[in-house]
PDB file of C-alpha atoms and ligand atoms in Angstrom:
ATOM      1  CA  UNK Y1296    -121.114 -94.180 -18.846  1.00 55.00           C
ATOM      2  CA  UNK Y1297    -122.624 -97.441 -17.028  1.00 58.00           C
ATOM      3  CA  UNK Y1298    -125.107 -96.452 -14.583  1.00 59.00           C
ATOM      4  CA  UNK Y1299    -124.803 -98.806 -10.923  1.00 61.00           C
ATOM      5  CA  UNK Y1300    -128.177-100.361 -11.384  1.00 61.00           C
ATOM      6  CA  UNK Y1301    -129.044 -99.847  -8.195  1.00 64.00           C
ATOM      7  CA  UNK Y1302    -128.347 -95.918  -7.824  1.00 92.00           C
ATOM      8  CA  UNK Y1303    -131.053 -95.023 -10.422  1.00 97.00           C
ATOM      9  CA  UNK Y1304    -134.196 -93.006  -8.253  1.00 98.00           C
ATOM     10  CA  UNK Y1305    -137.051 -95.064  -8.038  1.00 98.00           C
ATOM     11  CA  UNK Y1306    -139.217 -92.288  -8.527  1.00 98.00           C
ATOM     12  CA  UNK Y1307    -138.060 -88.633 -10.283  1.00 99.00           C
ATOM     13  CA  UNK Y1308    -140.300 -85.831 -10.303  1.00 99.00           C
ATOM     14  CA  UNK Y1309    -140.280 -83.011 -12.117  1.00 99.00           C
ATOM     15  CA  UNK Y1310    -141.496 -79.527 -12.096  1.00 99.00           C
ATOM     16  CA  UNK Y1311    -141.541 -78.865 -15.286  1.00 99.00           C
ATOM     17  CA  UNK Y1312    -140.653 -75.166 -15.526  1.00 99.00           C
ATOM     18  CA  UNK Y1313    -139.769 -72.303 -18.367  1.00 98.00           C
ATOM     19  CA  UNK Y1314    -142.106 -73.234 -21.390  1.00 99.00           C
ATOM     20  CA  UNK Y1315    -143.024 -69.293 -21.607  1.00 98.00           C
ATOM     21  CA  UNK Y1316    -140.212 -68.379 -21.156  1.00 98.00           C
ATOM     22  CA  UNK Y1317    -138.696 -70.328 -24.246  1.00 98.00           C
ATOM     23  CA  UNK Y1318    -141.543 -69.433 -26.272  1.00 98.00           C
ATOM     24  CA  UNK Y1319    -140.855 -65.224 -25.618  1.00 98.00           C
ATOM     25  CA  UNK Y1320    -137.097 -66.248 -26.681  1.00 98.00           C
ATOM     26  CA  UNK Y1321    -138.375 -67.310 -30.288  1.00 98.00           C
ATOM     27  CA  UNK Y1322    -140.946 -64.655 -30.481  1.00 98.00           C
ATOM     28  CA  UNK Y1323    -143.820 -67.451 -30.095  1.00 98.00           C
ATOM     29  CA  UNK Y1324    -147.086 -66.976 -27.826  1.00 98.00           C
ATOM     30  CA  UNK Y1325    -146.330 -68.911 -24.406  1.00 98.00           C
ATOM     31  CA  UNK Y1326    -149.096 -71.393 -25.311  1.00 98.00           C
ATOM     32  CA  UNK Y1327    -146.448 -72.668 -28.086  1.00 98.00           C
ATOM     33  CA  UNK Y1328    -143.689 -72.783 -25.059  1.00 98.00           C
ATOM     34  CA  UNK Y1329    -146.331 -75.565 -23.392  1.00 99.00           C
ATOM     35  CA  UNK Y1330    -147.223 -77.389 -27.041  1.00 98.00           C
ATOM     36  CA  UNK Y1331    -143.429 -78.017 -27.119  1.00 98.00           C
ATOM     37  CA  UNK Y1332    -142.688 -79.015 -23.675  1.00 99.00           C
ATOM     38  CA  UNK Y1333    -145.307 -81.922 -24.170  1.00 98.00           C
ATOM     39  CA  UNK Y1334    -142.604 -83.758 -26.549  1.00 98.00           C
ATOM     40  CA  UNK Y1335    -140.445 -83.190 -23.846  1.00 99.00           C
ATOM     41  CA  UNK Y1336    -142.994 -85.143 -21.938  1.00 99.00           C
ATOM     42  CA  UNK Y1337    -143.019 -87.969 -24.335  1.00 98.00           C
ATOM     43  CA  UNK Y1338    -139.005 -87.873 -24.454  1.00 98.00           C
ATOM     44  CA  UNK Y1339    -138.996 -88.251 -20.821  1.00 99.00           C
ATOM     45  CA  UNK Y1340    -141.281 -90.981 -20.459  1.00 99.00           C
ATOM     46  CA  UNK Y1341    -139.049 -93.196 -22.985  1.00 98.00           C
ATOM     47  CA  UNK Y1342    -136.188 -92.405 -20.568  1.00 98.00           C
ATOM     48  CA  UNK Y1343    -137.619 -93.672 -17.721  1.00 98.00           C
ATOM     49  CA  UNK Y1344    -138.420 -96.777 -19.650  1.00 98.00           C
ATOM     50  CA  UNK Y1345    -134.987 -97.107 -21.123  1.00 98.00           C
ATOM     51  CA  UNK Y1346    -133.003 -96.615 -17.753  1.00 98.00           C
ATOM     52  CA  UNK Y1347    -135.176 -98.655 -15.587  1.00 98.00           C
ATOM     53  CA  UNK Y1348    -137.341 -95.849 -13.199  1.00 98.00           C
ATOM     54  CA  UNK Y1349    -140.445 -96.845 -12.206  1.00 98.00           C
ATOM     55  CA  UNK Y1350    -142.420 -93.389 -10.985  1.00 99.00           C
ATOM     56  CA  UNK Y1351    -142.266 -90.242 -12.751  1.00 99.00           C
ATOM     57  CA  UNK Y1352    -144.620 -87.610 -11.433  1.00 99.00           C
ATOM     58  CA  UNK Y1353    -144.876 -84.040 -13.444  1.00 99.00           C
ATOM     59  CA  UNK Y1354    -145.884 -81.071 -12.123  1.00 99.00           C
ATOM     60  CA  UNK Y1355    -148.460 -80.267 -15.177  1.00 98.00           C
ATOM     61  CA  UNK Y1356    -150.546 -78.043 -13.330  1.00 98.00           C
ATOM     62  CA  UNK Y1357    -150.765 -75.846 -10.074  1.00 99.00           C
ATOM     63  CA  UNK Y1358    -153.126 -75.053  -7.762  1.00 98.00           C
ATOM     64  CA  UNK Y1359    -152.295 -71.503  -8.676  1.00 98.00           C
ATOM     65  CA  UNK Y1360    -151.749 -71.590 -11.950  1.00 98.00           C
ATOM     66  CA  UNK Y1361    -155.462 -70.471 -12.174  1.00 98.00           C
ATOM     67  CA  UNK Y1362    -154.364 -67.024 -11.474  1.00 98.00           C
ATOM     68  CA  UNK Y1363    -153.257 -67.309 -15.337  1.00 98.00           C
ATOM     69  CA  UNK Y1364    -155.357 -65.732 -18.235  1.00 98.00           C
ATOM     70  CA  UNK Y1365    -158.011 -67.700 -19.488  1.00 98.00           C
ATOM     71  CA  UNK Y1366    -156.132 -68.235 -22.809  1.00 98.00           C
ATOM     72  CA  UNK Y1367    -153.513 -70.143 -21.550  1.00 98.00           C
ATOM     73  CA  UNK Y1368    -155.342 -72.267 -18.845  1.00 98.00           C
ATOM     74  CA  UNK Y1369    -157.628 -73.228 -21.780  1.00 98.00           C
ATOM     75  CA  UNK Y1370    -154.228 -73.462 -24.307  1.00 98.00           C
ATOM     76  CA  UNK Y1371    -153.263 -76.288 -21.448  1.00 98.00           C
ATOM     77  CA  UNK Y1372    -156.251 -78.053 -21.163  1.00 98.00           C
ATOM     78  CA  UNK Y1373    -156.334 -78.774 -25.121  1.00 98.00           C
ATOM     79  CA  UNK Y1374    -153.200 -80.170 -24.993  1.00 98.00           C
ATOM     80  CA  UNK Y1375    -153.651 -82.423 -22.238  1.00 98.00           C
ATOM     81  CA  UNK Y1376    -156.830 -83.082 -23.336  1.00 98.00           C
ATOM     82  CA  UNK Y1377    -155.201 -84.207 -26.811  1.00 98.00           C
ATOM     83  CA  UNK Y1378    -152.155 -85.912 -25.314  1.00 98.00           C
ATOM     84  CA  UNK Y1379    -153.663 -88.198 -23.316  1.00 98.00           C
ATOM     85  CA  UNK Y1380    -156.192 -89.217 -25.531  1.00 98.00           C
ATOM     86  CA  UNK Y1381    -153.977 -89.631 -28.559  1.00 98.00           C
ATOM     87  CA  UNK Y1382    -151.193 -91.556 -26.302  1.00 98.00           C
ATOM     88  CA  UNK Y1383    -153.342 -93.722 -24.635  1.00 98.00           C
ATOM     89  CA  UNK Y1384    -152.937 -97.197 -26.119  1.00 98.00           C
ATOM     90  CA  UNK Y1385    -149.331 -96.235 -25.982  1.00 98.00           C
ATOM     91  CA  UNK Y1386    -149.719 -95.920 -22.475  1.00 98.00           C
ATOM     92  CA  UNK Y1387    -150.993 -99.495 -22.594  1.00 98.00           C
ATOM     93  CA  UNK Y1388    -148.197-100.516 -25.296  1.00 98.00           C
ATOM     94  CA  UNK Y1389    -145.441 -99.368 -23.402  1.00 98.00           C
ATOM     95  CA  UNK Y1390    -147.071-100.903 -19.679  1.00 98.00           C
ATOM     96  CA  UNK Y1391    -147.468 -97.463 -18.323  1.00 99.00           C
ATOM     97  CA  UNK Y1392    -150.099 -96.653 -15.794  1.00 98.00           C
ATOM     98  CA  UNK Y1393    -151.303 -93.149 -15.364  1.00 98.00           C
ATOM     99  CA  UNK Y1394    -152.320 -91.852 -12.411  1.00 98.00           C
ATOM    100  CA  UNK Y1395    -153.211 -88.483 -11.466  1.00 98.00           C
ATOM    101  CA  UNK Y1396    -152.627 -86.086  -7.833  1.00 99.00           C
ATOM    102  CA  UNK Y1397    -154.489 -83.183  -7.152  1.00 98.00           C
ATOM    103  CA  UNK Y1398    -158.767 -82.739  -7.376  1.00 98.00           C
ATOM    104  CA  UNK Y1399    -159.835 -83.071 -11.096  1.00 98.00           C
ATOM    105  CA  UNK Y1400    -163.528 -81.912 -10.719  1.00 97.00           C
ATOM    106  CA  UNK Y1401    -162.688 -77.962 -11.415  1.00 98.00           C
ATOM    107  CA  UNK Y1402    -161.897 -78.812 -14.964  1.00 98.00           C
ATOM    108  CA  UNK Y1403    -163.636 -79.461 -18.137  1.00 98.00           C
ATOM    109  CA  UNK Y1404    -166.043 -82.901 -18.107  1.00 98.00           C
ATOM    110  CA  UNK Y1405    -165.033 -84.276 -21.152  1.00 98.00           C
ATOM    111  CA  UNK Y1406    -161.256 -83.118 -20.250  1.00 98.00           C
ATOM    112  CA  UNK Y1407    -162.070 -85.391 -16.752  1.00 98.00           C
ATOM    113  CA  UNK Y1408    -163.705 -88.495 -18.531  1.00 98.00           C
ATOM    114  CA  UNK Y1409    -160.589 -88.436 -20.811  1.00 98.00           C
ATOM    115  CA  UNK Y1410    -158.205 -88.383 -17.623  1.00 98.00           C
ATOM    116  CA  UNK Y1411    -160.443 -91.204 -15.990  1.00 98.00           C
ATOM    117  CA  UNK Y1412    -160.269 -93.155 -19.181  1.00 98.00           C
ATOM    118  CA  UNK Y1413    -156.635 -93.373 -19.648  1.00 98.00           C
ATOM    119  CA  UNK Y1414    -156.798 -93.835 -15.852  1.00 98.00           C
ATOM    120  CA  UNK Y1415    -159.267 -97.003 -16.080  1.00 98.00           C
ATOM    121  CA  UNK Y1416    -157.161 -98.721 -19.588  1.00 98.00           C
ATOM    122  CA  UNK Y1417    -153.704 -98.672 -18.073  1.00 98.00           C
ATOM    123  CA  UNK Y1418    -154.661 -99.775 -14.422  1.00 98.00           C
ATOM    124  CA  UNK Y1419    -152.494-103.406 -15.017  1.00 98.00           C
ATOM    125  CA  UNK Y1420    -149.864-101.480 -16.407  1.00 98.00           C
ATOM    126  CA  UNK Y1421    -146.531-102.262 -14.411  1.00 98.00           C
ATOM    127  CA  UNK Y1422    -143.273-100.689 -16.022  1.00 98.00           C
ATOM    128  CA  UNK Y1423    -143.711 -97.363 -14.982  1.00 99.00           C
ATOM    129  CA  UNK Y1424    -146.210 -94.771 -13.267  1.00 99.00           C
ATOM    130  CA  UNK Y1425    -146.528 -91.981 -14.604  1.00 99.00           C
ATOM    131  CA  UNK Y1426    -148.508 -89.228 -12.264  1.00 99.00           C
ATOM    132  CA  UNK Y1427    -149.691 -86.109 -13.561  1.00 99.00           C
ATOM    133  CA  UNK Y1428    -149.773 -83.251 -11.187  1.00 99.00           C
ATOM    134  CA  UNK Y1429    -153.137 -81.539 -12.083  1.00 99.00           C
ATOM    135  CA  UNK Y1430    -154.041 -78.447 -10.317  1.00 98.00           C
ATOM    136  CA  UNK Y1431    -152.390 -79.972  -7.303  1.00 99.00           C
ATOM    137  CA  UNK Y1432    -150.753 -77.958  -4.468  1.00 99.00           C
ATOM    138  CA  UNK Y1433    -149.130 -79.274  -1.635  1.00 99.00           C
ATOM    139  CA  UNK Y1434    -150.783 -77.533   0.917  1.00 99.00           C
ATOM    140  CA  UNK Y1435    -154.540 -78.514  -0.363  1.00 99.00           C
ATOM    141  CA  UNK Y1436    -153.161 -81.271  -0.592  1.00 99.00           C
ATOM    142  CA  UNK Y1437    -152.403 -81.915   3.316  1.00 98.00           C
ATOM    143  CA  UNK Y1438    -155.380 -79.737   3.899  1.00 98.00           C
ATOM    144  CA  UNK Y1439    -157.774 -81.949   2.555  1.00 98.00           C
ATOM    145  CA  UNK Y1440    -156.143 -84.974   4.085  1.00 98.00           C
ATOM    146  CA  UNK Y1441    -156.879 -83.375   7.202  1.00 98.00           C
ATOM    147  CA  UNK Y1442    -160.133 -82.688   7.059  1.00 98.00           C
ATOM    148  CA  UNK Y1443    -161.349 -86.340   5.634  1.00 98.00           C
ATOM    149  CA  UNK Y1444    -159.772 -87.851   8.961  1.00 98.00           C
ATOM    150  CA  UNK Y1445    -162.074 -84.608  10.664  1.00 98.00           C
ATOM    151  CA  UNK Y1446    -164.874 -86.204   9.243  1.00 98.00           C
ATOM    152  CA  UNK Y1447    -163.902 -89.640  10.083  1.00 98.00           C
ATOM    153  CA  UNK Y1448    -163.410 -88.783  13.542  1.00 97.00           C
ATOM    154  CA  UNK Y1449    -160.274 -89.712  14.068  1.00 97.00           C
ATOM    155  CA  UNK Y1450    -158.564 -88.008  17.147  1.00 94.00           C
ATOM    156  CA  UNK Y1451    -154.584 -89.136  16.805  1.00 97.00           C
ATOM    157  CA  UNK Y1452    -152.888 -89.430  13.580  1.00 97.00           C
ATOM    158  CA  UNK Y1453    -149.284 -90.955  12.958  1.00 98.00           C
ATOM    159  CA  UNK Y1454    -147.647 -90.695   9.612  1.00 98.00           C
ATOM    160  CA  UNK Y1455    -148.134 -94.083   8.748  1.00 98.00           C
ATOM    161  CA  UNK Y1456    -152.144 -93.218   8.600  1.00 98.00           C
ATOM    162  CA  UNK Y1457    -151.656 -89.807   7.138  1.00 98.00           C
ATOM    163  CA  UNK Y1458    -150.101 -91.169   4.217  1.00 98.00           C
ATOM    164  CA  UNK Y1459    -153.057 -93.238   3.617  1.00 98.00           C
ATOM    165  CA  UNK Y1460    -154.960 -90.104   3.134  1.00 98.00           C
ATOM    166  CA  UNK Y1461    -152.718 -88.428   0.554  1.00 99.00           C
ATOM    167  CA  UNK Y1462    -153.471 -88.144  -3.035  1.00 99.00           C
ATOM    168  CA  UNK Y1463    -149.487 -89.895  -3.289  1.00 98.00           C
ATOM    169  CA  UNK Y1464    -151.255 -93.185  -1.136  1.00 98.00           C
ATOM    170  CA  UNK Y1465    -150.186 -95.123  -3.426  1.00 97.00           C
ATOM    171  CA  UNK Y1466    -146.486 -93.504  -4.592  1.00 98.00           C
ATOM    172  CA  UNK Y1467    -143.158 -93.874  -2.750  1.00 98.00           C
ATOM    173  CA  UNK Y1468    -141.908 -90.396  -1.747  1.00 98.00           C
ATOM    174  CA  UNK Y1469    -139.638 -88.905  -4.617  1.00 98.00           C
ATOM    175  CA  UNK Y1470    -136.096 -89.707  -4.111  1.00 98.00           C
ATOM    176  CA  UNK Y1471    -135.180 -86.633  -6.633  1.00 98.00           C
ATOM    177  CA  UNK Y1472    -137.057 -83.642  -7.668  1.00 99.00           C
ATOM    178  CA  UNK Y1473    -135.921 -81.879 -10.905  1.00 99.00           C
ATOM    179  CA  UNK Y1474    -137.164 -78.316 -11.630  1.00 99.00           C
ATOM    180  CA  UNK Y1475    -135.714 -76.786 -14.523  1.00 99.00           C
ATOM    181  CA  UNK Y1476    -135.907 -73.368 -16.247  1.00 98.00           C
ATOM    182  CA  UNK Y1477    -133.186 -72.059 -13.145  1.00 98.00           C
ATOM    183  CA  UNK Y1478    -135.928 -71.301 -10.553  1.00 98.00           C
ATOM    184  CA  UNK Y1479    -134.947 -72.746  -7.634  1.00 98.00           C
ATOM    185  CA  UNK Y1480    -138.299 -73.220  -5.636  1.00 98.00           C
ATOM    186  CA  UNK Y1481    -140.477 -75.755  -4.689  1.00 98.00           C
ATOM    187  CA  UNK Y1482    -144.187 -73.974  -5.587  1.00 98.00           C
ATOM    188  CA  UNK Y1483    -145.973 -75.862  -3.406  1.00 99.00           C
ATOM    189  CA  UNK Y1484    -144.854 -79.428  -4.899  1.00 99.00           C
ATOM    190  CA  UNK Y1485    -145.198 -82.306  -2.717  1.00 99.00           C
ATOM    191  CA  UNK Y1486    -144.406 -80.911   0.307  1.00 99.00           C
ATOM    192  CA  UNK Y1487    -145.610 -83.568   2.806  1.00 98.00           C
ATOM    193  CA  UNK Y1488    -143.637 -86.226   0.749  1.00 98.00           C
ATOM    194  CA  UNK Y1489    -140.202 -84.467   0.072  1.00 98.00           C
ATOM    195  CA  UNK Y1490    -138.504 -84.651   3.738  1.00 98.00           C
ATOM    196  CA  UNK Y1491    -135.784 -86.554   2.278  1.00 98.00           C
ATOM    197  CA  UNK Y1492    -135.781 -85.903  -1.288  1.00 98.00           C
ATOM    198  CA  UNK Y1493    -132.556 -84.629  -3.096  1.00 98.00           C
ATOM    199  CA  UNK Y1494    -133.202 -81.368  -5.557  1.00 98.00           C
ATOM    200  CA  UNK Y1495    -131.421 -80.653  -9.075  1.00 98.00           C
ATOM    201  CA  UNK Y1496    -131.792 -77.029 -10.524  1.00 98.00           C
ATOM    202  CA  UNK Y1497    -130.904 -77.769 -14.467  1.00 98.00           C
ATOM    203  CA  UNK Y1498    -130.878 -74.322 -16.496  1.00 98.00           C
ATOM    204  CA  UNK Y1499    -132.624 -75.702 -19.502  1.00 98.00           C
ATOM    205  CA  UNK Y1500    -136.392 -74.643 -19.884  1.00 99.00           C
ATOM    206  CA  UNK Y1501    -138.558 -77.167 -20.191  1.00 99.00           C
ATOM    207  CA  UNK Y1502    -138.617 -77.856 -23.767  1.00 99.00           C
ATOM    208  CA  UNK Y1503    -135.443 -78.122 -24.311  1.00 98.00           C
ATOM    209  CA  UNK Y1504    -135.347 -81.385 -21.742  1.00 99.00           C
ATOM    210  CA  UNK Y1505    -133.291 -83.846 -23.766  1.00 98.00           C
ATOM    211  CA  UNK Y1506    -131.604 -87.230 -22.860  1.00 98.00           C
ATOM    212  CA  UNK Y1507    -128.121 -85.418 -22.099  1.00 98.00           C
ATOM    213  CA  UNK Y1508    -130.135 -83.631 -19.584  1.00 98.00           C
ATOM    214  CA  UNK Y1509    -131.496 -86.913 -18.114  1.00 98.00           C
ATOM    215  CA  UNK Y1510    -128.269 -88.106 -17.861  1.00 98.00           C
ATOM    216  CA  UNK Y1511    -127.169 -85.110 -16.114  1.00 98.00           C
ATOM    217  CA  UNK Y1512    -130.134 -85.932 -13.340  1.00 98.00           C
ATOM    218  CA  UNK Y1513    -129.389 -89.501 -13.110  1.00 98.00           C
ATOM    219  CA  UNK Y1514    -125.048 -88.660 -12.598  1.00 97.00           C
ATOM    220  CA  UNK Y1515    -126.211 -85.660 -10.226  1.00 98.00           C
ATOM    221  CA  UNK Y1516    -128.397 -88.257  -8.084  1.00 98.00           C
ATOM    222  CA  UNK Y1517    -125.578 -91.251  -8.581  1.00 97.00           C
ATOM    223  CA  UNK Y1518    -123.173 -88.467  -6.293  1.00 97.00           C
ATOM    224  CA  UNK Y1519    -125.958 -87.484  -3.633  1.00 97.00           C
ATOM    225  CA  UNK Y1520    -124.858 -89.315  -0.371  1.00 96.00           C
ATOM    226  CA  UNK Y1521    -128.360 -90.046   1.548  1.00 97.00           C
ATOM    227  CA  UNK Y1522    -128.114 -90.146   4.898  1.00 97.00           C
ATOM    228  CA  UNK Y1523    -131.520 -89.690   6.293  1.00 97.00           C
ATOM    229  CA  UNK Y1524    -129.996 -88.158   9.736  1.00 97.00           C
ATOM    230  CA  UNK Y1525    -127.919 -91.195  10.157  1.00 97.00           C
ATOM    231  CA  UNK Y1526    -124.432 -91.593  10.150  1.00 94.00           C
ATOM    232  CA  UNK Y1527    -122.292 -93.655   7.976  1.00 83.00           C
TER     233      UNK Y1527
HETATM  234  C1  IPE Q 926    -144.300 -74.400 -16.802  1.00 79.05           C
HETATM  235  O1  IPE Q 926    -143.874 -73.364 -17.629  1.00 79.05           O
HETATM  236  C2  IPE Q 926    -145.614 -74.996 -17.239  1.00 79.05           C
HETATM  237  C3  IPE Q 926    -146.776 -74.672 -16.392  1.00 79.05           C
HETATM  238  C4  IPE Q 926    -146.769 -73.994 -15.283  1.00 79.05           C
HETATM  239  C5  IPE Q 926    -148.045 -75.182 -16.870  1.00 79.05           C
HETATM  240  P1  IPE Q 926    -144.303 -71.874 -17.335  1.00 79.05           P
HETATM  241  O2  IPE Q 926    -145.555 -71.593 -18.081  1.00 79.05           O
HETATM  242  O3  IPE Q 926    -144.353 -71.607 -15.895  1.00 79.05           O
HETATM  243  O4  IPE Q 926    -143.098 -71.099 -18.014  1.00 79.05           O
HETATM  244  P2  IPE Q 926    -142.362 -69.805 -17.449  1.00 79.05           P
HETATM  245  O5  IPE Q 926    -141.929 -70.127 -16.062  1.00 79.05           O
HETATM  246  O6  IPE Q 926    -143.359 -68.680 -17.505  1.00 79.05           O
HETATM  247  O7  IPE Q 926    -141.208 -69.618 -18.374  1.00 79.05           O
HETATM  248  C1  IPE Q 927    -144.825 -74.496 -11.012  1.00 79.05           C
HETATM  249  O1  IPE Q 927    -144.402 -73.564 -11.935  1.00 79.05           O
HETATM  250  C2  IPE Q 927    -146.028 -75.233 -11.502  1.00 79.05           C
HETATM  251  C3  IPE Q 927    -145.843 -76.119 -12.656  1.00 79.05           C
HETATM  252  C4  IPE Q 927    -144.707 -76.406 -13.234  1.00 79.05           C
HETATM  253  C5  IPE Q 927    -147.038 -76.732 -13.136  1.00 79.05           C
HETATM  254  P1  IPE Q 927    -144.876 -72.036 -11.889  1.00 79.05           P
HETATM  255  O2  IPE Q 927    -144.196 -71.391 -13.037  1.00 79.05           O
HETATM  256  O3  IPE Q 927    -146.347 -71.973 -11.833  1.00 79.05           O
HETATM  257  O4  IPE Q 927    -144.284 -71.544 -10.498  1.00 79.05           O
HETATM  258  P2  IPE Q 927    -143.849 -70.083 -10.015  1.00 79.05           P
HETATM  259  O5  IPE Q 927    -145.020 -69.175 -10.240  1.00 79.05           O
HETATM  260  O6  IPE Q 927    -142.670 -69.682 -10.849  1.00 79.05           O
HETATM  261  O7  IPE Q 927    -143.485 -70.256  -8.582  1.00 79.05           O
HETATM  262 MG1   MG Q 928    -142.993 -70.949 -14.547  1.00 79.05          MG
END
């Protein structure tokens, strides 16, 4: 299959969805589910490189998820912690810059200077951005937004300044958002920035993301007709 060059998404994101769930099918602790989906992470990432799109965002991390036990929040945290420092001259190999949505400060210090490291080395990069979803929520997202122009004073806001205050400032809204596992929800995923975005529901859990699956996204999004209200 030749893909039109000019139908592939300029940005995918993904809520990446059903790594317990694939781990209680094997009989493994869900913290294994989430060690697992991180090569899918690092599979992904290559695809975007090989076909040509320039923003991935991934959902790594809700606003919510804190309601989780202990054990897995902290299970997360060690493998983010470990695959961003272990990937990041890769990151700088491969030209991607890594960006980050959502308020860092509730988690670990050394887990933030590693974040704001990898953040600082790959600022030039240019081939793709790659923005990690960490405890972000949509709605503290907006939230916040509104209450820095509060305290600016502001007293009318358009959408061309609101943007300006979003943690996506400097992202292009997603023109597809995958969530896999079957779930078809949004959990409070970019909800200012998806007015126009088209959705894909794959079964597969997380881990099992391959490049057949990518595929799958990129013919799904290839047959979406965009309109945007218009007529044509
Ligand atoms: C998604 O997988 C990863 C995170 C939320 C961090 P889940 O952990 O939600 O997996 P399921 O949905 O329980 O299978
Ligand atoms: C959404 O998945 C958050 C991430 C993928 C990080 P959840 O598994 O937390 O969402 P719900 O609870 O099924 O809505
Ligand atoms: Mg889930």
């Amino acid at each position: 299959m030749t893909f039109k060059p000019k139908k592939i998404p300029n940005h995918l994101a993904i809520i990446m969805d059903g790594n317990g769930r694939w781990a209680k099918k094997r009989g493994f602790p869900r913290n294994y589910g989430h060690k697992v989906g991180i090569f899918a992470v690092e599979r992904t990432i290559e695809y975007c490189l090989k076909y040509g799109i320039k923003f991935l965002t991934l959902f790594a991390f809700s606003t919510e998820n804190w309601k989780r036990d202990k054990e897995e929040i902290d299970g997360i945290f060690q493998l983010v912690r470990n695959y961003i420092s272990e990937n990041r001259d890769k990151f700088v190999g491969d030209s991607v810059k890594i960006n980050y949505i959502g308020t860092l400060n509730p988690f670990p210090e050394d887990l933030v200077s590693i974040l704001e490291d990898a953040r600082r080395k790959t600022e030039k990069c240019d081939k793709l951005t790659l923005t990690l979803a960490l405890n972000y929520g949509g709605r503290d997202e907006i939230l916040r937004a509104i209450n820095k122009l509060i305290k600016e004073s502001h007293h009318e806001v358009n959408n061309e300044l609101f943007i300006k205050y979003l943690d996506t400032k400097n992202l292009p809204d997603p023109d597809i958002i995958v969530r896999t596992s079957g779930e078809q929800r949004v959990s409070n995923f970019l909800l200012y920035q998806m007015a126009y975005s088209e959705f894909y529901f794959p079964k597969v859990y997380w881990p099992d993301f391959n490049e057949r699956e990518f595929i799958k996204v990129l013919k799904t999004y290839q047959k979406r007709d965009r309109r945007y209200g218009g007529v044509k």
